[in-house]
Amino acid sequence: MATDLPRQSITLPTRGRPRIGDLGLRGLAGAAAALLVVVMVALVYEVAREAWPSIREFGLGFLISEDWNAVTNKFGALDPMWGTVVTSLVALLIAVPMAVAIGLFLSELAPRALRTPVTLLVELLAAVPSVVLGLWGILVMGPFLGQHVEPFLKDHFGFIPLFSGYPSNQGLLPACLILTIMVVPIVASISRELFLSVPGELKQGAMALGATRWEMVRSVSIPQVSGGLVAATMLGFGRAVGEAIAVTQVIGGTLGIHWSLFEPADTMASRIAAQYAGTATHLQRASLAYLALILLVISLITNIGAQLISVRIQRRMQGSSA
Amino acid sequence: MILHDEKSDMEMRRMQRAKRFGALSLALTSVLLAAACGSSGSSGTTSGGGGGSSNVLVGAGSTLVAPLMSQWEPDYTKSSGVTITYGAVGSGGGIDAITSRAVDFGASDAPLSSDQAAACKTCLQIPWALAATVVTYNVKGVDDKLKLTGPVLADIFMGNITSWSDPKIAALNAGVSLPDTHITPIYRSDGSGDSYVFTSYLSAVSPDWQSKVGASTQPAFPTGTGAEKNSGIAAAVQSTDGAIGYVAVAYIASESLNEALLQNAAGKYPEPSVKAITAAAAAVTEIQPDGSVPLVNPPASAPDAYPMSTYSYAIVPQSSPKAEALKAFLTYAITDGQSFGPDLGYPALPDAIVTNDKTEIAKITT
Amino acid sequence: MSTEMSPNPFTNLDPRSRRRRRWGRLMEGLASLAALLAIAVLVILIASVARRGAPALNVDLFTQVDAPFGQPGGGIENAIVGTVIMTAMATAISVPLGVLIAIFDTEFAPARLAFAIRMTLNVLSGVPTIVIGVFIFGLLVVGHGYSAFAASVALSIIMLPLIARSTEEVLLLVPGTLREGGMALGATRARTVVTVVLPTAFGGIITATIVAVARAAGETAPLLFTTGIFANAVVTDPSHSMASLPLTIFTKSELPDTHDQQVAWAAALVLLVVVLVGSITGRALSLRTRRQIEQTR
C-alpha cells in the first residue's frame, strides 16, 4: 500500500524568491490535488443530498425497517442489509483462509520458478471484469448449483437451516461464491506481500530452534502479519459489500429475510443496480440513494480503518528496527 | 545543461516525448471540458436527452413495446433520417426518465398516477400500441394452454397455493395430469408496466389481493423470485421447473413459451390472440381524462375479450425543444408503425384511438 | 509477548517426530490446494468464455449493430466503438490529473499533507463503483441526459487513484541523486521534475495507465447510470450516449434467447482478452521499468 512507502524528501536550499517555473508546476499540481479533495467531498455531499428526502422521512429507523413498498411508499434497509451481511460474511469466511493460504504458498512454499507465474495468475483473477464473472455465474455456475449442488446439499444436510428451502438457479449461494472469487485475489496478494515482509532473522530463528516450516509459519509469520491480515480482511469486506453487478445478476432480487442460502435474496448494492433506472416514486429513488450512502459509509470506515492499522504496523516496524 | 554522453540522446528523446504527451493530454482535457461546458450550456433546464441535435430522439421505458420499437427504429431512420435511441428499462424507468427530462419521450404500459403526473409537469399520455400481458409457466410434463382463473392466480402469487397438483388448479384442468412440483412465482423486480397490468387484473378479480398488495408498477410481491424486464422473466421461467410468471404477448412466440388461458368475465378462456385483444379494446372505448384507457378485466358483454389486455403509452412533455421531431415520430408510430404489430401479436390501434391521438399530438409545442 | 526468556517451544517436541512433519506437510498441501483452486477457477472461467464466445466470432460481430427483436444476426460494433471512445476520454482526463497529484505528493507537499492526499486516494479507490455511479448520475445526468462524457468522468474517477498511486511509487523509485543533480546544475524544481524525473518515470506511468485502462474498460456500474440507454447505432458524439461492451454483456446476460446469450459470450470474450492482455502487459512492463530505474541508481 502506497501509504507505507518511505518518502524521499529533498530539502534543498532555496535561493531568493521562488522561480516562475516552480510556481507554475507547483500551482498546477496543487490544483490537481485540491481537485481530488473536492471530488471526494462532492461525492459524499451529492450522495447524501440525493438520499436526503429518504433520510428526512425515515431517519435512522430506515436501518431496521423491513418495508420496501412502492405502493405505500415505505422503505427500509433491513432486507438488503441482511443479504449484504450474509453474502459478505460467508464470502470472507471462505475467502480469507483460502487467500492467506495462497499468500503463504506464493511467498514461502512454492518452488521459486513457480512463484512469479502463479502470482500473476492470481492477480489476473482480480482483473476479470465483474460483469463477465456475473455472466458466467448466471449461465454456468447458477444452473450447476441449482440443479446439482443444492439438491445434493438439501438431501444430505437439509436439517441445517442454511440448506433448507427450494433449490434455485439464483440466490444467496451463487452470490456468496461469486464474492468469494472476487475477494480471494485481493486478500491473497496483500497476504503475499505481508509474508514477504517478515524479517528473515525471525523465520530462520524459528527454524534453527527446530521448527518445521509449517510451525515456523504458525508461530512466527502469522502473528507478525496478523495486523496486516486484519487490514486485508477489512479491504476484502469493503470489496464484497460494494459489489453490485455480478451479485445482481445471480441473486434474484427478492424481498424477505430467510435463513436458506438457496432462496433468492438481495443485497444493498444489487438493489441499487436493479432498481435505480426505474423507480416508481421519488422516495424510492431517495431510498436507493440512502442505501448508497450506507455503502459509502461502510467503505469509508473499512478503508480508513485498514489504512490506520497499516500505518500503526509501519510505525511499530520502524520503531523496532531502530 | 545536457552533458554529451551515450544516454543523453535517449534522454532528450524521452524528454520530448514526455513533454509532448503532457501537452497533448492537457490539450485534450481542456478541449473535452470546453465541449462538455458547451453542450451542457446549450441543453438548459428543459433539455432532452444528450446534446442539442434534433436528428436523435432518445426514449426509455416499457419492455412490452420494445419489440415494436426495435422494428420502428431502422424503418423510421430510413424514411426520416432521425435516429431513435430507445432504452427498454421498464415502464417505471421510462416514467422516471421523462419526468427528469433525461430523455425526449417515455414509454409506459402503466398510466401516470396523479403524483407522477404532477411531477411530470404537463405530460401527455398517448396510446401508441395495443398488446396484452400473458401468464406463462414451465412445468415438466404439463403442456401448453393450462386454464387458470383470476382468484387462483392471485392465490398462487400470494403463496396460498404452493404446488402444481393443488386441487384448485386440477379442478380447472380436468384430464391434465399435474405433478406436485413446487410453484415458483416469478415477478418483475423493476418498475414494470406489465406488473401494473398483472396486478390491476388481480386487484379487480381478488379483493384479497387488492387489500394485501394492490396494483402498482413495483408491487411488494409476497412470495417468489424477482427478474428484470420481460426478457428476464422469460429466462427465469424457462430455466426453473415449476415456475410461473407474466410476460408481454410478443415474448410468448419469440421464446416459445407456454401460455396459460385466463378466464374472462364471461366465463370463457380466450387465447391472447390479436382477435381477443381487439375484442377487449372494442369493449372499452371511453378515454379517461388523463388520456389512459384501462383494458384490464373487460365486462362480460365482451365474451371473446382477453382479460389482461393493455394499451402502451408514449409519455411526452407538452412542451419540448424537439417538438417537431417528436410529433413526426409519434405520427409515424400510430400510423405506418402499426403495420409491424400483428406479426408480433400486437393488433393495430382502433381508429377512434388514432384520431384522438392525433389531436393530442397536435398539442405538443416547443 | 513476554519479555522474559520463554522456554524454546520446540524443545519439548521430538524434532524429528513424524507426526509434526506429517502435519506440516498436510498444511503445505492445503496451501498448494488453495492456490490450485484459485488457478482452476481462472482457467474454468477463461475456458467457458472462450468456448461459448468463439463460435460467434465472425466479421459480422465487429461490423454490425444489434439485430431487431427476434431476428438473428447482428453484432457489437457500436459497443466496441463506445468502449474505446469512453475509455480513451477517461484516460485523457485521469492521466494528467493523476500524474500531477503524484508530483504534488512526492515533490511539493509537506509530509502531513502528502499523507492526507495518499489516504484520500486510497479511500477514493475503495468507494464502490455503484456509489460513484449514483454520484455522477446526480451531478451530470439529471437535467442533461445520458452522455458518454458523463461516463468518462465516472470512469476517470475510478482510474485516478490507480494512476496516482502507481505514478507515486515510480516517482519515489527515481533516486534522489538525479533530482539533486538537476537542481545542482541550476534548474528549478519544476524543470527538474519535468526534464529529469518524469522521463525516468515515464515507463512506469505508461504501465500504470495500461493497468488502469484495463480496469476501466470492464467497469459496468458507472455505465449503468451514465449511458444506460444507448442507440442501436454507432455513435461518436460524446455528448450523446454510447453503447459499451460491459453494458451489452450485462443486458444480454439476462436475455432468454440463446442467440443473444451467444453475443454476450462473444462480447465477454473480446472484453476478457483486452483486459487480460492489458493486465499481463502492464505487470510485465512494470517489472521491467522498475529494474531499469533501479539500474540508474
XYZ file of N, CA, C and O in Angstrom, chain B residues 30 78 89 124 139 141 160 168 211 216 224 281 288 292 301 308:
64
model
N -8.613 19.981 -21.919
C -9.284 21.270 -21.985
C -10.312 21.295 -23.096
O -11.377 21.892 -22.945
N -34.680 5.105 -41.837
C -34.596 5.061 -43.302
C -35.428 6.152 -43.937
O -35.008 6.798 -44.893
N -35.944 -0.051 -20.272
C -35.583 -0.182 -18.866
C -36.784 -0.535 -18.009
O -36.669 -0.660 -16.807
N -48.213 14.448 -21.728
C -49.333 13.814 -22.412
C -49.116 12.310 -22.439
O -47.993 11.839 -22.581
N -43.692 -26.276 -16.464
C -43.795 -27.430 -15.571
C -43.535 -28.686 -16.398
O -44.218 -28.902 -17.397
N -43.779 -31.964 -18.001
C -44.891 -32.901 -18.132
C -46.213 -32.225 -18.376
O -47.205 -32.884 -18.651
N -50.606 -18.810 -1.350
C -51.589 -19.692 -0.737
C -51.646 -21.040 -1.445
O -51.977 -22.063 -0.843
N -57.242 -26.905 -6.504
C -57.890 -25.765 -7.167
C -57.459 -25.658 -8.624
O -58.229 -25.271 -9.496
N -56.485 -5.825 -1.200
C -56.178 -5.269 0.117
C -54.745 -5.571 0.540
O -54.119 -4.780 1.232
N -49.594 -1.809 -8.885
C -48.507 -0.841 -8.965
C -47.509 -1.314 -10.004
O -47.526 -2.470 -10.404
N -41.928 -15.436 -4.072
C -41.428 -15.686 -5.409
C -40.058 -15.075 -5.650
O -39.412 -14.575 -4.740
N -60.287 -4.256 -26.662
C -60.195 -2.824 -26.966
C -61.544 -2.294 -27.434
O -61.896 -1.138 -27.161
N -60.127 8.042 -20.516
C -60.121 8.781 -19.252
C -59.591 10.196 -19.442
O -58.913 10.477 -20.428
N -55.662 7.923 -20.525
C -55.446 6.477 -20.467
C -56.750 5.733 -20.752
O -57.843 6.273 -20.618
N -69.970 -8.425 -21.213
C -70.607 -8.151 -22.506
C -69.652 -8.361 -23.660
O -70.057 -8.336 -24.823
N -56.407 -9.628 -19.857
C -55.247 -8.826 -19.404
C -54.673 -8.054 -20.583
O -53.466 -8.040 -20.806
